[in-house]
Amino acid sequence: MQRSGLTTSTEDSWRRVVIEKPFGHDLESAQELNKIVEDVFPPDSIFRIDHYLGKETVQNLMAIRFGNAIFEPLWNRSFVDHVQITAAEDLGLEGRAGYYEEAGAVRDMLQNHLMQLFTLTAMEPPSAFDADAIRDEKVKVLRSVRRVTPQDVDSFAVRGQYGPGVVDGEPVPGYREEPGVQPESPTPTYVALKLQVDNWRWEGVPFFLRTGKRLPKKVTEIAVVFKRPPLGIFPGGMERNVLAFRIQPDEGVSLKFSSKSPGQEMVLREVVMDFRYDAFGAQLESPYSRLLLDAMLGDATLFPREDEVDLAWQLVSGLLQAWEGTPAPDFPNYPAGTWGPEAADALIGPDRRWRRL
Ligand code: BG6
């Protein structure tokens, strides 16, 4: 490409390269790939695509956080108990065994899509809505995340692989029975991870990330779960308020809180205040068309920068090292159509529960 002159911009034309995720296979290969690409293209013409950043609802996270004054005072360790980020899929492999056997859930979803949702939720407010200001803040929060070493993996992460089961009332094969998958495949199709962010805003507030194939339904959500009221003056337990960003489907944002249930007794019940995207009456655009247009316009705000991609690889490298060295003896450990391995409940527990979605 370079030799044929295809990479050189001229006065009246530009050249840009768009690279689909996962960018590399691990930290070393991502750095190597980056070197090769940067030898040929200047950094501002390289666009690493992560289609989650093109989703309206993901961009709305920034709009809600930084376009309103009421959320910011609550967005920290004083009020937030923990955060749950879920990207569940009911689909299985869809004929992509060649790619997925190499990638698995860590490279396919965790290192990129979930990390992006995490950074946008946890980052500090940027000084401006521009590519560098936003990406600087994203990098800062990734740097504050405590590294999970291969020795610690069992305390901070859970892997899973689906066996045969039932999805939407239909029997489906297990991962190892999918066409093109090795009969003893060690590839995880589910991963849950607990992240700890060592900074002033989030110290002591765990972020739980989970993703998996062949779960009961397709749903992506970020839930900010607040602390319980300090004193329980009403009968029954005190619930935690939840601000949930429904990335897809039923795109919207909801706030769950307790309210008096009508009647003589002072009985509280959880109720939900809900904003739905269909209130705008507009069709949501495909994330790729939005991102490809941005790349043509040269706007890198919604594209991960090299340092961001590298840090995301560093954060999952403990998992990759530990798991690729030792195949899981209990695979498959969740039936298709269920919410993943039981060990994921222990990871979030004992006094917290994954949201029922
Ligand atoms: C892709 C993964 O990046 O994202 C797929 O390679 C996954 O395995 C897909 O199914 C999910 O994207 P979405 O937009 O449907 O949530």
CSV table of C-alpha atoms and ligand atoms in Angstrom, one decimal:
chain,number,residue,atom,x,y,z
A,1,MET,CA,0.0,0.0,0.0
A,2,GLN,CA,2.7,2.4,1.0
A,3,ARG,CA,4.9,1.4,-1.9
A,4,SER,CA,2.1,2.1,-4.3
A,5,GLY,CA,1.6,5.5,-2.8
A,6,LEU,CA,-1.9,4.7,-1.5
A,7,THR,CA,-1.1,5.9,2.0
A,8,THR,CA,0.1,9.4,1.1
A,9,SER,CA,-2.3,12.3,1.5
A,10,THR,CA,-2.1,15.1,-1.1
A,11,GLU,CA,-3.2,18.7,-0.9
A,12,ASP,CA,-6.7,17.9,-2.1
A,13,SER,CA,-7.1,14.4,-0.7
A,14,TRP,CA,-6.7,12.5,2.6
A,15,ARG,CA,-6.0,8.9,3.5
A,16,ARG,CA,-7.5,7.2,6.6
A,17,VAL,CA,-7.4,3.7,7.8
A,18,VAL,CA,-10.1,2.1,9.9
A,19,ILE,CA,-9.2,-1.0,11.9
A,20,GLU,CA,-11.9,-3.2,13.4
A,21,LYS,CA,-11.5,-4.6,17.0
A,22,PRO,CA,-9.9,-6.6,18.5
A,23,PHE,CA,-6.8,-4.5,17.8
A,24,GLY,CA,-4.2,-7.2,18.2
A,25,HIS,CA,-4.4,-10.4,20.1
A,26,ASP,CA,-2.7,-9.2,23.4
A,27,LEU,CA,-0.6,-6.3,24.5
A,28,GLU,CA,2.5,-7.2,22.6
A,29,SER,CA,0.7,-7.9,19.3
A,30,ALA,CA,-1.3,-4.7,19.7
A,31,GLN,CA,1.9,-2.7,20.1
A,32,GLU,CA,3.5,-4.4,17.2
A,33,LEU,CA,0.4,-3.9,15.0
A,34,ASN,CA,0.4,-0.3,16.0
A,35,LYS,CA,4.0,0.2,15.0
A,36,ILE,CA,3.4,-1.3,11.6
A,37,VAL,CA,0.3,0.9,11.0
A,38,GLU,CA,2.1,4.1,12.4
A,39,ASP,CA,5.1,3.5,10.1
A,40,VAL,CA,2.7,4.0,7.2
A,41,PHE,CA,0.0,6.3,8.5
A,42,PRO,CA,0.2,9.4,10.7
A,43,PRO,CA,-1.5,8.8,14.1
A,44,ASP,CA,-4.4,11.2,13.3
A,45,SER,CA,-5.4,9.2,10.3
A,46,ILE,CA,-5.7,5.8,12.2
A,47,PHE,CA,-9.2,5.0,13.4
A,48,ARG,CA,-9.6,2.0,15.7
A,49,ILE,CA,-13.3,1.1,15.6
A,50,ASP,CA,-15.3,-0.2,18.5
A,51,HIS,CA,-18.9,-0.1,17.4
A,52,TYR,CA,-20.2,0.2,20.9
A,53,LEU,CA,-19.0,3.8,20.9
A,54,GLY,CA,-21.2,4.5,17.9
A,55,LYS,CA,-24.3,3.4,19.8
A,56,GLU,CA,-26.6,6.4,20.6
A,57,THR,CA,-27.2,5.0,24.1
A,58,VAL,CA,-23.5,4.8,24.8
A,59,GLN,CA,-23.0,8.4,23.7
A,60,ASN,CA,-25.9,9.3,25.9
A,61,LEU,CA,-23.9,8.2,28.9
A,62,MET,CA,-21.7,11.2,28.4
A,63,ALA,CA,-24.7,13.4,27.7
A,64,ILE,CA,-26.4,12.4,30.9
A,65,ARG,CA,-23.3,12.5,33.0
A,66,PHE,CA,-21.9,15.8,31.7
A,67,GLY,CA,-25.0,17.6,30.5
A,68,ASN,CA,-26.8,17.5,33.8
A,69,ALA,CA,-25.9,18.9,37.2
A,70,ILE,CA,-27.9,16.5,39.4
A,71,PHE,CA,-26.0,13.3,38.8
A,72,GLU,CA,-22.4,14.5,39.3
A,73,PRO,CA,-22.7,15.0,43.1
A,74,LEU,CA,-23.9,11.4,43.5
A,75,TRP,CA,-21.4,9.8,41.1
A,76,ASN,CA,-18.8,8.7,43.6
A,77,ARG,CA,-17.8,6.5,46.5
A,78,SER,CA,-20.0,8.5,49.0
A,79,PHE,CA,-23.2,7.4,47.3
A,80,VAL,CA,-22.5,4.6,44.9
A,81,ASP,CA,-22.3,1.0,46.3
A,82,HIS,CA,-21.2,-0.7,43.1
A,83,VAL,CA,-21.7,-0.6,39.3
A,84,GLN,CA,-22.8,-3.6,37.2
A,85,ILE,CA,-22.1,-3.7,33.4
A,86,THR,CA,-23.8,-6.5,31.5
A,87,ALA,CA,-23.6,-7.4,27.8
A,88,ALA,CA,-25.6,-10.6,27.5
A,89,GLU,CA,-26.3,-12.4,24.2
A,90,ASP,CA,-28.7,-15.2,23.5
A,91,LEU,CA,-26.9,-16.0,20.3
A,92,GLY,CA,-24.2,-18.7,20.1
A,93,LEU,CA,-21.4,-18.8,17.6
A,94,GLU,CA,-23.3,-18.0,14.4
A,95,GLY,CA,-20.7,-19.9,12.3
A,96,ARG,CA,-17.8,-17.9,13.5
A,97,ALA,CA,-15.8,-20.7,15.2
A,98,GLY,CA,-12.6,-19.9,13.3
A,99,TYR,CA,-12.4,-16.4,14.8
A,100,TYR,CA,-14.1,-17.2,18.2
A,101,GLU,CA,-12.0,-20.2,19.1
A,102,GLU,CA,-9.0,-17.8,19.1
A,103,ALA,CA,-10.7,-14.8,20.6
A,104,GLY,CA,-13.1,-16.1,23.3
A,105,ALA,CA,-15.2,-13.8,25.4
A,106,VAL,CA,-12.2,-11.9,26.8
A,107,ARG,CA,-10.9,-10.7,23.4
A,108,ASP,CA,-14.3,-10.6,21.7
A,109,MET,CA,-16.2,-8.4,24.2
A,110,LEU,CA,-14.4,-7.7,27.5
A,111,GLN,CA,-11.2,-6.1,26.3
A,112,ASN,CA,-13.1,-3.7,24.0
A,113,HIS,CA,-16.8,-3.2,24.3
A,114,LEU,CA,-17.1,-3.7,28.1
A,115,MET,CA,-14.0,-1.7,28.8
A,116,GLN,CA,-15.4,1.2,26.8
A,117,LEU,CA,-18.7,1.1,28.8
A,118,PHE,CA,-16.6,0.9,32.0
A,119,THR,CA,-14.4,3.9,31.1
A,120,LEU,CA,-17.3,6.1,30.1
A,121,THR,CA,-19.0,5.4,33.4
A,122,ALA,CA,-16.0,5.8,35.6
A,123,MET,CA,-14.0,8.6,33.9
A,124,GLU,CA,-13.7,12.2,35.2
A,125,PRO,CA,-15.6,15.0,33.4
A,126,PRO,CA,-13.5,16.1,30.4
A,127,SER,CA,-12.6,19.8,30.1
A,128,ALA,CA,-14.2,19.9,26.6
A,129,PHE,CA,-16.2,17.6,24.3
A,130,ASP,CA,-13.3,16.9,22.0
A,131,ALA,CA,-11.3,13.8,21.1
A,132,ASP,CA,-8.2,14.5,23.1
A,133,ALA,CA,-9.9,15.8,26.2
A,134,ILE,CA,-12.2,12.8,26.4
A,135,ARG,CA,-9.6,10.2,25.5
A,136,ASP,CA,-7.2,11.7,28.1
A,137,GLU,CA,-9.8,11.1,30.8
A,138,LYS,CA,-10.5,7.6,29.6
A,139,VAL,CA,-6.8,6.8,29.8
A,140,LYS,CA,-6.6,8.3,33.3
A,141,VAL,CA,-9.3,6.0,34.7
A,142,LEU,CA,-7.8,2.9,33.0
A,143,ARG,CA,-4.5,3.7,34.6
A,144,SER,CA,-6.2,3.8,38.0
A,145,VAL,CA,-7.6,0.3,37.8
A,146,ARG,CA,-5.8,-2.2,40.0
A,147,ARG,CA,-4.1,-4.9,37.9
A,148,VAL,CA,-5.4,-8.4,38.3
A,149,THR,CA,-2.3,-10.7,38.3
A,150,PRO,CA,-2.5,-14.3,37.1
A,151,GLN,CA,-2.2,-15.4,40.8
A,152,ASP,CA,-5.2,-13.3,41.8
A,153,VAL,CA,-7.5,-14.2,38.9
A,154,ASP,CA,-9.7,-16.6,40.9
A,155,SER,CA,-10.6,-13.8,43.4
A,156,PHE,CA,-11.5,-11.3,40.6
A,157,ALA,CA,-12.7,-13.2,37.6
A,158,VAL,CA,-14.9,-16.1,36.5
A,159,ARG,CA,-14.8,-17.9,33.2
A,160,GLY,CA,-17.5,-20.0,31.7
A,161,GLN,CA,-18.4,-22.1,28.7
A,162,TYR,CA,-21.9,-23.1,27.7
A,163,GLY,CA,-23.0,-26.6,27.4
A,164,PRO,CA,-26.2,-27.8,25.7
A,165,GLY,CA,-29.4,-26.2,26.8
A,166,VAL,CA,-32.6,-24.4,25.8
A,167,VAL,CA,-32.8,-20.9,24.4
A,168,ASP,CA,-36.2,-19.3,23.6
A,169,GLY,CA,-37.8,-22.7,24.0
A,170,GLU,CA,-35.5,-24.4,21.4
A,171,PRO,CA,-32.9,-26.9,22.3
A,172,VAL,CA,-29.4,-25.7,21.3
A,173,PRO,CA,-26.0,-27.5,21.3
A,174,GLY,CA,-23.2,-26.8,23.7
A,175,TYR,CA,-20.2,-24.7,22.5
A,176,ARG,CA,-18.0,-27.8,22.0
A,177,GLU,CA,-20.7,-29.3,19.7
A,178,GLU,CA,-20.8,-26.2,17.5
A,179,PRO,CA,-19.4,-26.7,14.0
A,180,GLY,CA,-15.7,-25.9,13.8
A,181,VAL,CA,-15.1,-26.0,17.6
A,182,GLN,CA,-12.6,-28.5,19.1
A,183,PRO,CA,-14.2,-31.2,21.2
A,184,GLU,CA,-12.1,-30.2,24.2
A,185,SER,CA,-12.1,-26.5,23.5
A,186,PRO,CA,-10.9,-24.4,26.4
A,187,THR,CA,-12.3,-21.2,25.0
A,188,PRO,CA,-14.5,-19.1,27.4
A,189,THR,CA,-17.9,-18.0,26.1
A,190,TYR,CA,-18.6,-16.1,29.4
A,191,VAL,CA,-16.5,-13.9,31.6
A,192,ALA,CA,-17.3,-11.9,34.7
A,193,LEU,CA,-14.7,-9.5,36.2
A,194,LYS,CA,-14.5,-7.4,39.3
A,195,LEU,CA,-12.5,-4.2,38.8
A,196,GLN,CA,-11.3,-1.9,41.5
A,197,VAL,CA,-10.5,1.7,40.7
A,198,ASP,CA,-7.9,3.2,42.9
A,199,ASN,CA,-8.7,6.9,42.7
A,200,TRP,CA,-10.5,9.5,44.9
A,201,ARG,CA,-13.8,9.1,43.2
A,202,TRP,CA,-14.1,5.3,43.2
A,203,GLU,CA,-11.9,3.9,46.0
A,204,GLY,CA,-13.9,0.9,47.5
A,205,VAL,CA,-16.6,0.9,44.8
A,206,PRO,CA,-16.3,-2.4,42.8
A,207,PHE,CA,-17.3,-2.4,39.1
A,208,PHE,CA,-18.6,-5.8,38.0
A,209,LEU,CA,-18.5,-6.6,34.3
A,210,ARG,CA,-20.1,-9.7,32.7
A,211,THR,CA,-20.6,-10.9,29.2
A,212,GLY,CA,-21.6,-14.2,27.7
A,213,LYS,CA,-23.0,-16.0,24.7
A,214,ARG,CA,-26.1,-18.2,24.9
A,215,LEU,CA,-27.5,-16.4,28.0
A,216,PRO,CA,-31.3,-16.2,28.3
A,217,LYS,CA,-31.6,-13.0,26.3
A,218,LYS,CA,-29.9,-10.2,24.5
A,219,VAL,CA,-29.5,-7.3,26.8
A,220,THR,CA,-26.8,-4.7,27.5
A,221,GLU,CA,-27.1,-2.5,30.5
A,222,ILE,CA,-25.0,-0.3,32.9
A,223,ALA,CA,-26.5,-0.1,36.4
A,224,VAL,CA,-25.2,2.3,38.9
A,225,VAL,CA,-26.4,0.9,42.2
A,226,PHE,CA,-26.5,3.3,45.1
A,227,LYS,CA,-26.0,2.7,48.8
A,228,ARG,CA,-28.9,1.9,51.1
A,229,PRO,CA,-30.3,4.6,53.3
A,230,PRO,CA,-28.3,4.8,56.5
A,231,LEU,CA,-31.2,4.0,58.8
A,232,GLY,CA,-34.2,1.7,58.2
A,233,ILE,CA,-37.2,3.4,59.8
A,234,PHE,CA,-39.8,1.5,57.8
A,235,PRO,CA,-40.9,-2.2,58.1
A,236,GLY,CA,-39.1,-4.5,55.7
A,237,GLY,CA,-35.6,-4.1,54.3
A,238,MET,CA,-34.2,-1.0,52.7
A,239,GLU,CA,-33.5,-1.3,49.0
A,240,ARG,CA,-30.7,0.2,46.9
A,241,ASN,CA,-31.7,2.8,44.3
A,242,VAL,CA,-30.5,2.0,40.8
A,243,LEU,CA,-29.9,4.2,37.8
A,244,ALA,CA,-29.9,1.9,34.8
A,245,PHE,CA,-28.8,2.8,31.3
A,246,ARG,CA,-30.4,0.4,28.9
A,247,ILE,CA,-27.9,0.3,26.0
A,248,GLN,CA,-30.1,-2.2,24.1
A,249,PRO,CA,-32.8,-3.3,23.5
A,250,ASP,CA,-35.6,-1.0,24.9
A,251,GLU,CA,-33.1,1.8,24.8
A,252,GLY,CA,-33.6,4.2,27.7
A,253,VAL,CA,-32.6,5.2,31.2
A,254,SER,CA,-34.5,4.3,34.4
A,255,LEU,CA,-34.3,5.2,38.0
A,256,LYS,CA,-35.5,2.7,40.6
A,257,PHE,CA,-36.5,4.0,44.0
A,258,SER,CA,-38.8,3.1,46.9
A,259,SER,CA,-42.3,4.5,47.3
A,260,LYS,CA,-45.2,4.1,49.7
A,261,SER,CA,-47.6,1.5,48.4
A,262,PRO,CA,-51.2,2.8,48.8
A,263,GLY,CA,-53.0,1.6,51.9
A,264,GLN,CA,-53.2,1.9,55.7
A,265,GLU,CA,-49.9,0.4,56.3
A,266,MET,CA,-46.5,2.1,55.7
A,267,VAL,CA,-45.3,-0.4,53.2
A,268,LEU,CA,-42.7,0.5,50.7
A,269,ARG,CA,-42.4,-0.9,47.2
A,270,GLU,CA,-39.9,-0.3,44.5
A,271,VAL,CA,-41.0,1.8,41.6
A,272,VAL,CA,-39.3,2.9,38.4
A,273,MET,CA,-39.1,6.2,36.6
A,274,ASP,CA,-38.4,5.6,33.0
A,275,PHE,CA,-37.1,7.4,30.0
A,276,ARG,CA,-37.5,5.6,26.7
A,277,TYR,CA,-35.7,6.5,23.5
A,278,ASP,CA,-38.8,6.0,21.4
A,279,ALA,CA,-40.0,9.2,23.0
A,280,PHE,CA,-37.8,10.9,20.4
A,281,GLY,CA,-39.8,9.2,17.7
A,282,ALA,CA,-36.6,8.6,15.7
A,283,GLN,CA,-35.0,5.5,14.3
A,284,LEU,CA,-31.6,4.8,16.0
A,285,GLU,CA,-28.8,4.9,13.4
A,286,SER,CA,-26.5,2.0,12.9
A,287,PRO,CA,-23.3,2.5,15.0
A,288,TYR,CA,-21.1,1.7,12.0
A,289,SER,CA,-22.6,4.3,9.7
A,290,ARG,CA,-22.1,6.9,12.4
A,291,LEU,CA,-18.5,5.9,13.0
A,292,LEU,CA,-17.5,5.5,9.4
A,293,LEU,CA,-18.9,9.0,8.7
A,294,ASP,CA,-16.9,10.4,11.7
A,295,ALA,CA,-13.8,8.7,10.4
A,296,MET,CA,-14.3,10.3,7.0
A,297,LEU,CA,-14.8,13.7,8.7
A,298,GLY,CA,-11.7,13.1,10.7
A,299,ASP,CA,-13.4,13.2,14.1
A,300,ALA,CA,-11.7,10.8,16.5
A,301,THR,CA,-13.9,11.4,19.6
A,302,LEU,CA,-15.6,8.1,19.4
A,303,PHE,CA,-12.5,6.0,18.5
A,304,PRO,CA,-10.2,4.5,21.1
A,305,ARG,CA,-6.6,5.9,21.1
A,306,GLU,CA,-3.6,3.6,21.1
A,307,ASP,CA,-2.8,4.1,24.7
A,308,GLU,CA,-6.4,3.3,25.6
A,309,VAL,CA,-6.3,0.0,23.7
A,310,ASP,CA,-2.9,-0.9,25.3
A,311,LEU,CA,-4.2,-0.3,28.8
A,312,ALA,CA,-7.3,-2.3,28.1
A,313,TRP,CA,-5.0,-5.2,27.0
A,314,GLN,CA,-3.0,-4.8,30.2
A,315,LEU,CA,-6.1,-5.0,32.3
A,316,VAL,CA,-7.1,-8.4,30.8
A,317,SER,CA,-3.6,-9.8,30.5
A,318,GLY,CA,-3.7,-11.5,33.9
A,319,LEU,CA,-6.8,-13.3,32.9
A,320,LEU,CA,-5.4,-14.4,29.5
A,321,GLN,CA,-2.2,-15.6,31.1
A,322,ALA,CA,-3.8,-17.5,33.9
A,323,TRP,CA,-6.6,-19.1,31.7
A,324,GLU,CA,-4.5,-19.9,28.7
A,325,GLY,CA,-2.0,-21.7,30.8
A,326,THR,CA,-4.6,-23.8,32.6
A,327,PRO,CA,-7.7,-25.1,30.8
A,328,ALA,CA,-10.8,-25.0,33.0
A,329,PRO,CA,-11.5,-28.6,34.3
A,330,ASP,CA,-15.2,-27.8,34.8
A,331,PHE,CA,-16.0,-26.7,31.3
A,332,PRO,CA,-18.8,-26.6,30.1
A,333,ASN,CA,-20.0,-25.0,33.4
A,334,TYR,CA,-23.3,-23.4,32.4
A,335,PRO,CA,-26.2,-24.7,30.3
A,336,ALA,CA,-27.2,-22.6,27.3
A,337,GLY,CA,-30.1,-20.4,28.2
A,338,THR,CA,-29.0,-19.7,31.8
A,339,TRP,CA,-27.2,-16.7,33.3
A,340,GLY,CA,-23.7,-18.2,33.4
A,341,PRO,CA,-21.7,-20.2,35.9
A,342,GLU,CA,-22.7,-20.2,39.6
A,343,ALA,CA,-19.2,-18.9,40.6
A,344,ALA,CA,-20.2,-15.5,39.1
A,345,ASP,CA,-22.8,-15.2,42.0
A,346,ALA,CA,-20.0,-15.7,44.5
A,347,LEU,CA,-17.9,-13.1,42.7
A,348,ILE,CA,-20.5,-10.3,43.2
A,349,GLY,CA,-21.8,-11.6,46.6
A,350,PRO,CA,-22.5,-12.2,49.4
A,351,ASP,CA,-24.7,-9.1,50.0
A,352,ARG,CA,-25.0,-8.1,46.3
A,353,ARG,CA,-26.8,-9.8,43.5
A,354,TRP,CA,-26.5,-9.6,39.7
A,355,ARG,CA,-29.5,-7.7,38.3
A,356,ARG,CA,-32.3,-9.8,36.9
A,357,LEU,CA,-32.6,-8.5,33.4
B,1,BG6,C1,-19.0,-8.0,18.2
B,1,BG6,C2,-18.6,-9.4,18.6
B,1,BG6,O1,-17.9,-7.1,18.3
B,1,BG6,O2,-20.1,-7.6,19.0
B,1,BG6,C3,-19.7,-10.3,18.5
B,1,BG6,O3,-17.5,-9.9,17.8
B,1,BG6,C4,-20.9,-9.8,19.3
B,1,BG6,O4,-19.4,-11.6,19.0
B,1,BG6,C5,-21.2,-8.4,18.9
B,1,BG6,O5,-22.0,-10.6,19.0
B,1,BG6,C6,-22.3,-7.7,19.8
B,1,BG6,O6,-22.6,-6.5,19.3
B,1,BG6,P1,-24.1,-5.9,19.5
B,1,BG6,O7,-24.0,-4.5,18.9
B,1,BG6,O8,-25.0,-6.8,18.8
B,1,BG6,O9,-24.2,-5.9,21.0
